[in-house]
PDB file of C-alpha atoms in Angstrom:
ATOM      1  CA  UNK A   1      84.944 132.061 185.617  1.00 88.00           C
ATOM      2  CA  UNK A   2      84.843 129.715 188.724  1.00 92.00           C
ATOM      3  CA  UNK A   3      88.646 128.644 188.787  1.00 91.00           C
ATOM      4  CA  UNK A   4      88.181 124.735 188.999  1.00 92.00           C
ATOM      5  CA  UNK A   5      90.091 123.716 186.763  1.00 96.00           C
ATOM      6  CA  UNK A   6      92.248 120.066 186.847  1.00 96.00           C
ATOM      7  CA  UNK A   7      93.541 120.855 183.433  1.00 97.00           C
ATOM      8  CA  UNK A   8      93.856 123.871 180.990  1.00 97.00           C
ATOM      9  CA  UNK A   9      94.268 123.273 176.665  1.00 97.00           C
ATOM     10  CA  UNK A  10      95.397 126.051 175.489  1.00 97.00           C
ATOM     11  CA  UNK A  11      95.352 126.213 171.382  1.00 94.00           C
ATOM     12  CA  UNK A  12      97.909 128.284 169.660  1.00 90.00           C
ATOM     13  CA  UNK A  13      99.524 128.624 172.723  1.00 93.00           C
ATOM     14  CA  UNK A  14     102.475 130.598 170.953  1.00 91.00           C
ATOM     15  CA  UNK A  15     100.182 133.651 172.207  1.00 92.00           C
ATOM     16  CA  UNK A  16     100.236 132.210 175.454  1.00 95.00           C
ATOM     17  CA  UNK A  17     102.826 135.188 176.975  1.00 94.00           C
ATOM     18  CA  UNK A  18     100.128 137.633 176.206  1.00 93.00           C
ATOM     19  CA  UNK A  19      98.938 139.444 179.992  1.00 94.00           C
ATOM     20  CA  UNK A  20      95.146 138.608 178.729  1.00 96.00           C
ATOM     21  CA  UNK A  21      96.251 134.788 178.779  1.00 96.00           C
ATOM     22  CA  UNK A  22      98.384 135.268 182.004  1.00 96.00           C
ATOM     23  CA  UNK A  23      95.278 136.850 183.840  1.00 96.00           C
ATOM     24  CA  UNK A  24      93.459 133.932 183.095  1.00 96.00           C
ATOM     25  CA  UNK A  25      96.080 131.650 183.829  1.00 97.00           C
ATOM     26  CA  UNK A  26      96.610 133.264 187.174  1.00 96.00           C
ATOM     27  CA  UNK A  27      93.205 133.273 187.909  1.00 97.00           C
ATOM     28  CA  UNK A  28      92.890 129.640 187.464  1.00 96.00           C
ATOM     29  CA  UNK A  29      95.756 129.005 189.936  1.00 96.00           C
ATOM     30  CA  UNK A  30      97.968 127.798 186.907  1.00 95.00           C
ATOM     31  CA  UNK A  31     101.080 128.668 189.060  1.00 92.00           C
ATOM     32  CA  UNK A  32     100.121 127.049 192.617  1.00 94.00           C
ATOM     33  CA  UNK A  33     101.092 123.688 193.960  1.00 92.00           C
ATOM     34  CA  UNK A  34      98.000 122.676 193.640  1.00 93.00           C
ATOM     35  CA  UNK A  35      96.823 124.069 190.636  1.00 95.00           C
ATOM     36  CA  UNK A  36      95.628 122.566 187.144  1.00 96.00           C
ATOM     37  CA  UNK A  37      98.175 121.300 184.308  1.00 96.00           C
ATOM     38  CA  UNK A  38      98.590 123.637 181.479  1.00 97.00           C
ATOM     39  CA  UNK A  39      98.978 122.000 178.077  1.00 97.00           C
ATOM     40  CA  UNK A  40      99.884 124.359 175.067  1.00 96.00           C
ATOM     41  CA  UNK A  41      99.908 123.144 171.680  1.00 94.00           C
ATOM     42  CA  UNK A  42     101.118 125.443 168.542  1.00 90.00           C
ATOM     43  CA  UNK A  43     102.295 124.968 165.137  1.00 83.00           C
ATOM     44  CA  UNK A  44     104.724 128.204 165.658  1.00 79.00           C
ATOM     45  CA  UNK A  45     106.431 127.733 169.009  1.00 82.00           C
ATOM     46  CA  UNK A  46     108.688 130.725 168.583  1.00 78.00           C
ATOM     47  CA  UNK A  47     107.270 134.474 168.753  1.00 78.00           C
ATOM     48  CA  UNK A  48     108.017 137.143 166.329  1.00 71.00           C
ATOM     49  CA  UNK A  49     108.782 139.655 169.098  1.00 76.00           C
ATOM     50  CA  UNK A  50     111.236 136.710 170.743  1.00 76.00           C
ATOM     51  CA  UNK A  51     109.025 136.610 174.063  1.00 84.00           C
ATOM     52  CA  UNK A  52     109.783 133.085 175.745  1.00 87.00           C
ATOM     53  CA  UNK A  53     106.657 131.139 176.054  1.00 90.00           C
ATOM     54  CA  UNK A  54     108.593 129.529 179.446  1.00 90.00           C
ATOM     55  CA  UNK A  55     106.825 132.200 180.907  1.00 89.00           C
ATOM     56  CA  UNK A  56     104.470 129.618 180.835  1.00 93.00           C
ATOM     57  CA  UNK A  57     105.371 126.541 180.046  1.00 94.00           C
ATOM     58  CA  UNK A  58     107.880 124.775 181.640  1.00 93.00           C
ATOM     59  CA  UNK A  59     109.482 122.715 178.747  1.00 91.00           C
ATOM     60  CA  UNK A  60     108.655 121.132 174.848  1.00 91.00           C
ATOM     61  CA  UNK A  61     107.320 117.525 175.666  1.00 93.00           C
ATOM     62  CA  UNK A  62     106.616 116.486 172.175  1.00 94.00           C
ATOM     63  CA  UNK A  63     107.349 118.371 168.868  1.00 93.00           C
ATOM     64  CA  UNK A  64     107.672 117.555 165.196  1.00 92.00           C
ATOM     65  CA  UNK A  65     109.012 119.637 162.301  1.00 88.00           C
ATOM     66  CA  UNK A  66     106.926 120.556 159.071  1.00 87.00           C
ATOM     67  CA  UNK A  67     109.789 118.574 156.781  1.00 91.00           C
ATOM     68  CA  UNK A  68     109.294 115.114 159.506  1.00 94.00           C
ATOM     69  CA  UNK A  69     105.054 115.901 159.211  1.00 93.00           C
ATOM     70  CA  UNK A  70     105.879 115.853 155.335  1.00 94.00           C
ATOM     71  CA  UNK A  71     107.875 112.807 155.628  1.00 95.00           C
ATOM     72  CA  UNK A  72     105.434 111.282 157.075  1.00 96.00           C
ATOM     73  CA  UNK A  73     102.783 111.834 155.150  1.00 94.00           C
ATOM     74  CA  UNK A  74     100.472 114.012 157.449  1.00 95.00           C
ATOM     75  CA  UNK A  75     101.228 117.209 154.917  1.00 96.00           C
ATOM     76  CA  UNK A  76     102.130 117.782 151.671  1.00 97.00           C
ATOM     77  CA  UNK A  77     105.306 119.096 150.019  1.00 95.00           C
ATOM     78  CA  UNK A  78     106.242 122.379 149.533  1.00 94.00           C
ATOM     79  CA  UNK A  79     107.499 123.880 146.155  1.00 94.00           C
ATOM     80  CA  UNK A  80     108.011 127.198 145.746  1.00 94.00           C
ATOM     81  CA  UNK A  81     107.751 130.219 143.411  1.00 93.00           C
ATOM     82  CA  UNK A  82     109.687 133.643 144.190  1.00 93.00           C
ATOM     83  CA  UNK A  83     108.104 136.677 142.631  1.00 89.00           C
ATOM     84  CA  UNK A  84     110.498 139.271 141.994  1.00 89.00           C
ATOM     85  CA  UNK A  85     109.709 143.235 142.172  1.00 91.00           C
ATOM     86  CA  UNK A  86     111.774 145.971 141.526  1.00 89.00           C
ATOM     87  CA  UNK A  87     112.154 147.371 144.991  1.00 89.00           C
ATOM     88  CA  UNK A  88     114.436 148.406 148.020  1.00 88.00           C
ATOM     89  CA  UNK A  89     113.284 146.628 150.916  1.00 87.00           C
ATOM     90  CA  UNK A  90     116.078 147.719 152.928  1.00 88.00           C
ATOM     91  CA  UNK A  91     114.268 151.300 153.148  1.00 86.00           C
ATOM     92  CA  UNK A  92     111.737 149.628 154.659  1.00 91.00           C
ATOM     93  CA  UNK A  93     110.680 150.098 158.632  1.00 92.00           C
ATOM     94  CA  UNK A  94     110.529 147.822 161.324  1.00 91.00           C
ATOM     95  CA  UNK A  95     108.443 147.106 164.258  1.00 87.00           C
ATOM     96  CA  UNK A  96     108.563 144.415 166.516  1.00 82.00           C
ATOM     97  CA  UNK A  97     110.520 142.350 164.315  1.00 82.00           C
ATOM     98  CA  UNK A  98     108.690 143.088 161.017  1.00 90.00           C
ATOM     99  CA  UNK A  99     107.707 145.302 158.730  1.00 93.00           C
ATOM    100  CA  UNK A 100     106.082 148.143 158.930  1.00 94.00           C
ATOM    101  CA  UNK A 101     102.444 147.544 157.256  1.00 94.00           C
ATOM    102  CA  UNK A 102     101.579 150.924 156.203  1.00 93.00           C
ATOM    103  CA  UNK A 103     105.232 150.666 154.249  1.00 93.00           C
ATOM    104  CA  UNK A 104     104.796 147.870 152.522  1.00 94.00           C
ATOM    105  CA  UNK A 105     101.505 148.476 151.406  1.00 95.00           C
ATOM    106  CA  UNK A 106     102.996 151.428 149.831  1.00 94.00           C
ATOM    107  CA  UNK A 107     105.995 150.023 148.687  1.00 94.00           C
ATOM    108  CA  UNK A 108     103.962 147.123 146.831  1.00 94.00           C
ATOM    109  CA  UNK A 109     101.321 149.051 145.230  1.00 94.00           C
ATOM    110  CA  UNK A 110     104.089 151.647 143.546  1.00 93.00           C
ATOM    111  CA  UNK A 111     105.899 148.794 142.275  1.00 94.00           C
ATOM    112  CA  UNK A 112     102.709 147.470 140.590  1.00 95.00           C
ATOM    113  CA  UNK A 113     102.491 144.016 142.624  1.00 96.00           C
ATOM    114  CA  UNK A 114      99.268 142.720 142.053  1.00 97.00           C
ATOM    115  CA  UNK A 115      99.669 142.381 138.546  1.00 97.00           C
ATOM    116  CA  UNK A 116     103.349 141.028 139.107  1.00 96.00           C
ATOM    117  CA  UNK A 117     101.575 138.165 141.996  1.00 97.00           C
ATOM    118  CA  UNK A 118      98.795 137.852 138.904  1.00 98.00           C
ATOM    119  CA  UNK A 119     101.486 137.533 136.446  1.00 97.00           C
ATOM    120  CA  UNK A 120     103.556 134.332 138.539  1.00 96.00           C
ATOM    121  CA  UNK A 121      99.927 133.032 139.294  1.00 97.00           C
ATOM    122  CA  UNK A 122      98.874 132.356 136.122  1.00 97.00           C
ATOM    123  CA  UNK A 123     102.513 131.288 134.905  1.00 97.00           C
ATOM    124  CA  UNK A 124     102.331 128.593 137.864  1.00 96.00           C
ATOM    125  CA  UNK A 125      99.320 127.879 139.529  1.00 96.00           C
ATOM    126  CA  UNK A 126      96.687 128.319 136.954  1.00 93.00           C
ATOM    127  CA  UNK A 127      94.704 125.617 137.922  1.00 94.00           C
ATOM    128  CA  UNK A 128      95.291 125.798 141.449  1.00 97.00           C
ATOM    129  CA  UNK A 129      93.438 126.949 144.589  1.00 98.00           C
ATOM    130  CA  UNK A 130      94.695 129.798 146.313  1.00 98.00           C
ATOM    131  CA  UNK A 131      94.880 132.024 149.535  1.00 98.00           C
ATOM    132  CA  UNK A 132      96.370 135.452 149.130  1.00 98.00           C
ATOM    133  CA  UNK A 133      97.852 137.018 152.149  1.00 97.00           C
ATOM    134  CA  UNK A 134      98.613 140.964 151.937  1.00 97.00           C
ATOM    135  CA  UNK A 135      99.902 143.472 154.438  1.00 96.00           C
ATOM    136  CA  UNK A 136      96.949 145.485 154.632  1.00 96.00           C
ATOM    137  CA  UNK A 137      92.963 145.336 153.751  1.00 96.00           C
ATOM    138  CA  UNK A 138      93.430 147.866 150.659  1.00 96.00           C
ATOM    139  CA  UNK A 139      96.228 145.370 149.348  1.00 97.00           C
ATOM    140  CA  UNK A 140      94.067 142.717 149.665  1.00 97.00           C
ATOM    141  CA  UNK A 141      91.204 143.980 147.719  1.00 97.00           C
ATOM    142  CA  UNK A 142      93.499 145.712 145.191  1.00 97.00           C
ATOM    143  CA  UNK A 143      94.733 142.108 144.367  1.00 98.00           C
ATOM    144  CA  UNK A 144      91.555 141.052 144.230  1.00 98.00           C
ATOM    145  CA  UNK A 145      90.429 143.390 141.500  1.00 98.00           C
ATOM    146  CA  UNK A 146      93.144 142.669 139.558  1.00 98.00           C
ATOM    147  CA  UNK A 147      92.566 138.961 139.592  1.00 98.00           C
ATOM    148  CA  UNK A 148      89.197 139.620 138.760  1.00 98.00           C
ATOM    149  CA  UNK A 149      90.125 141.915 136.128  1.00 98.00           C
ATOM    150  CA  UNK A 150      91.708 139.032 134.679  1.00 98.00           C
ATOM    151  CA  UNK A 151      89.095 136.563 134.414  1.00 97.00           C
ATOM    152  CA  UNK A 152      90.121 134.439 138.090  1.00 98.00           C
ATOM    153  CA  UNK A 153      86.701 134.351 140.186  1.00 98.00           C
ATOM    154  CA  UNK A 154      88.751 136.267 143.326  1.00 98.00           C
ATOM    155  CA  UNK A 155      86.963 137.225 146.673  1.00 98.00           C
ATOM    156  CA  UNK A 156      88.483 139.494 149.622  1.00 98.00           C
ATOM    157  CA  UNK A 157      87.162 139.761 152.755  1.00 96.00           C
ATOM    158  CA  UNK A 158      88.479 141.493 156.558  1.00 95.00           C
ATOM    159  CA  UNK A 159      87.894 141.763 160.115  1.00 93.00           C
ATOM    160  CA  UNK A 160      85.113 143.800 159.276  1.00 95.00           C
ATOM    161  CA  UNK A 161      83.219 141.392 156.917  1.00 95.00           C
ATOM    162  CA  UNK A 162      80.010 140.091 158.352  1.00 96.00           C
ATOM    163  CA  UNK A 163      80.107 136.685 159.385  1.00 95.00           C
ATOM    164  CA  UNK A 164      77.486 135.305 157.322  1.00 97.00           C
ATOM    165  CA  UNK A 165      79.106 136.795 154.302  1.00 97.00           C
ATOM    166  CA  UNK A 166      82.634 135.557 155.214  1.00 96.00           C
ATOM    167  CA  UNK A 167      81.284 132.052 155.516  1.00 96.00           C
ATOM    168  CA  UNK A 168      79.564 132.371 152.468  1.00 98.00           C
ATOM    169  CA  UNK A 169      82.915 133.615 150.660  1.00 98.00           C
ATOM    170  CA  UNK A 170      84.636 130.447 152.579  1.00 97.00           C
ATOM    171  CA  UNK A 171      82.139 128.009 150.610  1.00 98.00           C
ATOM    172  CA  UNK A 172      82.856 128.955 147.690  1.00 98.00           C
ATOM    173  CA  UNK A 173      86.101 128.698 147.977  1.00 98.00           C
ATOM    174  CA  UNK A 174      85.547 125.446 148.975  1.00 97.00           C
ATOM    175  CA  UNK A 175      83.080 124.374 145.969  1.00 97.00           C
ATOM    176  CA  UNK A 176      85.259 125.638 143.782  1.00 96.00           C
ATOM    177  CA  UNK A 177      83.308 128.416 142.798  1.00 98.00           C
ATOM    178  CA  UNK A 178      85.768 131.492 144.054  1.00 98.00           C
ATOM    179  CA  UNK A 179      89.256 130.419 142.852  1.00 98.00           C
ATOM    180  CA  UNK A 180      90.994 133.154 145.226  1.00 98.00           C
ATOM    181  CA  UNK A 181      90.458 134.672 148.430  1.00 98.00           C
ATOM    182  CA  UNK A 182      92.508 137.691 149.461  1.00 98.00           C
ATOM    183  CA  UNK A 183      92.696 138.661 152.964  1.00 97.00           C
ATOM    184  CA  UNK A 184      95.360 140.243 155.785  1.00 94.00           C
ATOM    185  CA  UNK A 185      95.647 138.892 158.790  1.00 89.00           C
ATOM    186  CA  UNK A 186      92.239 137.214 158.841  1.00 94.00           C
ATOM    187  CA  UNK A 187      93.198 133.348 157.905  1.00 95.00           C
ATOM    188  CA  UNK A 188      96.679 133.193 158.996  1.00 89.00           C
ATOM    189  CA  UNK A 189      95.465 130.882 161.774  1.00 82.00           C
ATOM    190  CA  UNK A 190      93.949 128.112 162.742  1.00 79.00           C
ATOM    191  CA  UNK A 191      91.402 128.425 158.904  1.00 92.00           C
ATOM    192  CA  UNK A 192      91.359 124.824 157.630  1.00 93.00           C
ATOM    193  CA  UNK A 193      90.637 124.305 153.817  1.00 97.00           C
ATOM    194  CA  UNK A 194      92.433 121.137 153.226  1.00 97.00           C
ATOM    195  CA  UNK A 195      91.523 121.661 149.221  1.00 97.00           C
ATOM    196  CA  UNK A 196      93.942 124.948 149.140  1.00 98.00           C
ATOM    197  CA  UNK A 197      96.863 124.079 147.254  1.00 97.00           C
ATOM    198  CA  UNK A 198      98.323 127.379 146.535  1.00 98.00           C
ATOM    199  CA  UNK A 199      99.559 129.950 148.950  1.00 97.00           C
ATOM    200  CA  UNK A 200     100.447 133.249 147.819  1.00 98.00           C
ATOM    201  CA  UNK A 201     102.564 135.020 149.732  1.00 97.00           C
ATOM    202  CA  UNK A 202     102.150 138.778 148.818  1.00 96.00           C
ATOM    203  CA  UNK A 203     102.978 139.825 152.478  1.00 94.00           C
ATOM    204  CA  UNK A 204     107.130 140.038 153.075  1.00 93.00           C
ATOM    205  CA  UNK A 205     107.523 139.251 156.106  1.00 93.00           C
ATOM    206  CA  UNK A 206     110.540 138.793 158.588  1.00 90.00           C
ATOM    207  CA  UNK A 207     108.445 136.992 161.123  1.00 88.00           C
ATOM    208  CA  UNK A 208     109.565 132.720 160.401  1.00 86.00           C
ATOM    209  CA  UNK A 209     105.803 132.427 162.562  1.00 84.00           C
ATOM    210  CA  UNK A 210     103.739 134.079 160.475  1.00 89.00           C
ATOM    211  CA  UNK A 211     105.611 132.770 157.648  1.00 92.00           C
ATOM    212  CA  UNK A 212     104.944 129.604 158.762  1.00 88.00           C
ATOM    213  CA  UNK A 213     101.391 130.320 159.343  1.00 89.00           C
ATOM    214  CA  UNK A 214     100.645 131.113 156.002  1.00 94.00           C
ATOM    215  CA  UNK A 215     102.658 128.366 154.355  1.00 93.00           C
ATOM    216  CA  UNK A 216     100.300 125.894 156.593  1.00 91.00           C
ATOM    217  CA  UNK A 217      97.414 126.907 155.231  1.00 94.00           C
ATOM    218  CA  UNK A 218      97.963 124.765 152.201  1.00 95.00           C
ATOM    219  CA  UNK A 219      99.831 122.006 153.478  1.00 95.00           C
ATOM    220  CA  UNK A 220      96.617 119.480 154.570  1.00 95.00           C
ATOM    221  CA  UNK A 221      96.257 117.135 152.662  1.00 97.00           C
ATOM    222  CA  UNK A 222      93.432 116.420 150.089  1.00 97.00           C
ATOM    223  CA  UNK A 223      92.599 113.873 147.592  1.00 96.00           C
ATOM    224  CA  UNK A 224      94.791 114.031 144.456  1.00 94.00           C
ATOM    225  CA  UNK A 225      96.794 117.102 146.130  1.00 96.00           C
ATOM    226  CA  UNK A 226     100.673 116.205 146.388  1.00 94.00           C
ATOM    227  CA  UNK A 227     102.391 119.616 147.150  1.00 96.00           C
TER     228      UNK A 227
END
């Protein structure tokens, strides 16, 4: 990479702090007198494991909240359905800053949670359009039979899903024709299918980023869509 750089855009820039960024950044002579301006633009400007991001940025220069982006009128509302399951999560694990996957995957299939997230899904978003987001791949696909099991045209997919098929998974989610697409991890960032207007949030969480990474998945806004 010939370092010649006047300025750098760096998307999602929460990840910024990362040493593969920093390498780069360095390499570009981010840090010199001389060097180029480095503009970072995120949606989630905090880090789960608390890492400043004025490791690489020297200050905020512009920033607006989801509720003033609502008020606005650039995203829709948010109303919001809490599915209850009989467990302890206080016995679960943490590390850095969350839970432990492996635990809550276990945790969530003994207390029976995809039929639970089925049962609130039909109850309140029926005729929506939804992303699922799970803790691990076998959640994901275990909620997926289940929904399919019940009649709702639901697709997983994961890292290791090929791309053609992924995409083809994506469009029909976007036609209309797959109702539900499960995943972990996979379209927690940066996917944009304005038409979404259900998120389901089978992944606890203690992270407020990823939180608010999966709540933004469904707040574009789309003809006849108002929350």
């Amino acid at each position: 990479l010939v370092p010649d750089f006047r300025t750098i855009v760096i998307d999602e820039a929460h990840h910024a702090p990362a040493p593969s960024y920093r390498r780069i950044l360095a390499h570009c002579g981010a840090w010199q007198p001389d060097g180029p301006l480095v503009v970072g633009v995120t949606a989630t400007p905090a880090r789960g494991d608390g890492q400043s991001l004025q490791q690489v940025f020297d200050g905020i220069v512009y920033q607006r909240s989801l509720v003033e982006m609502m008020q606005a009128g650039y995203l829709v509302d948010l109303r919001a359905i809490q599915v209850l399951l009989q467990v302890d999560f206080d016995a679960l694990r943490t590390q850095r800053g969350d839970f432990v996957e492996a635990d809550l995957e276990t945790l969530l299939l003994a207390a029976n949670a995809p039929a639970q997230v089925l049962a609130a899904f039909q109850a309140h978003a029926a005729e929506r359009k939804a992303l699922l987001f799970t803790p691990t791949v076998a959640t994901a696909y275990a909620m997926a039979d289940t929904f399919c099991a019940a009649g709702i045209a639901t697709e997983a997919l994961d890292a290791t899903t090929p791309l053609a098929t992924r995409r083809a998974i994506l469009q029909r989610l976007h036609t209309g024709a797959t109702r539900v697409v499960a995943n972990c991890a996979v379209l927690t960032e940066g996917f944009d299918e304005p038409s979404v207007d259900c998120i389901v949030v089978a992944r606890p969480t203690q992270s407020l980023p990823l939180y608010q990474q999966m709540l933004g998945r469904g707040t574009r806004t789309y003809p006849g869509k108002t929350d």
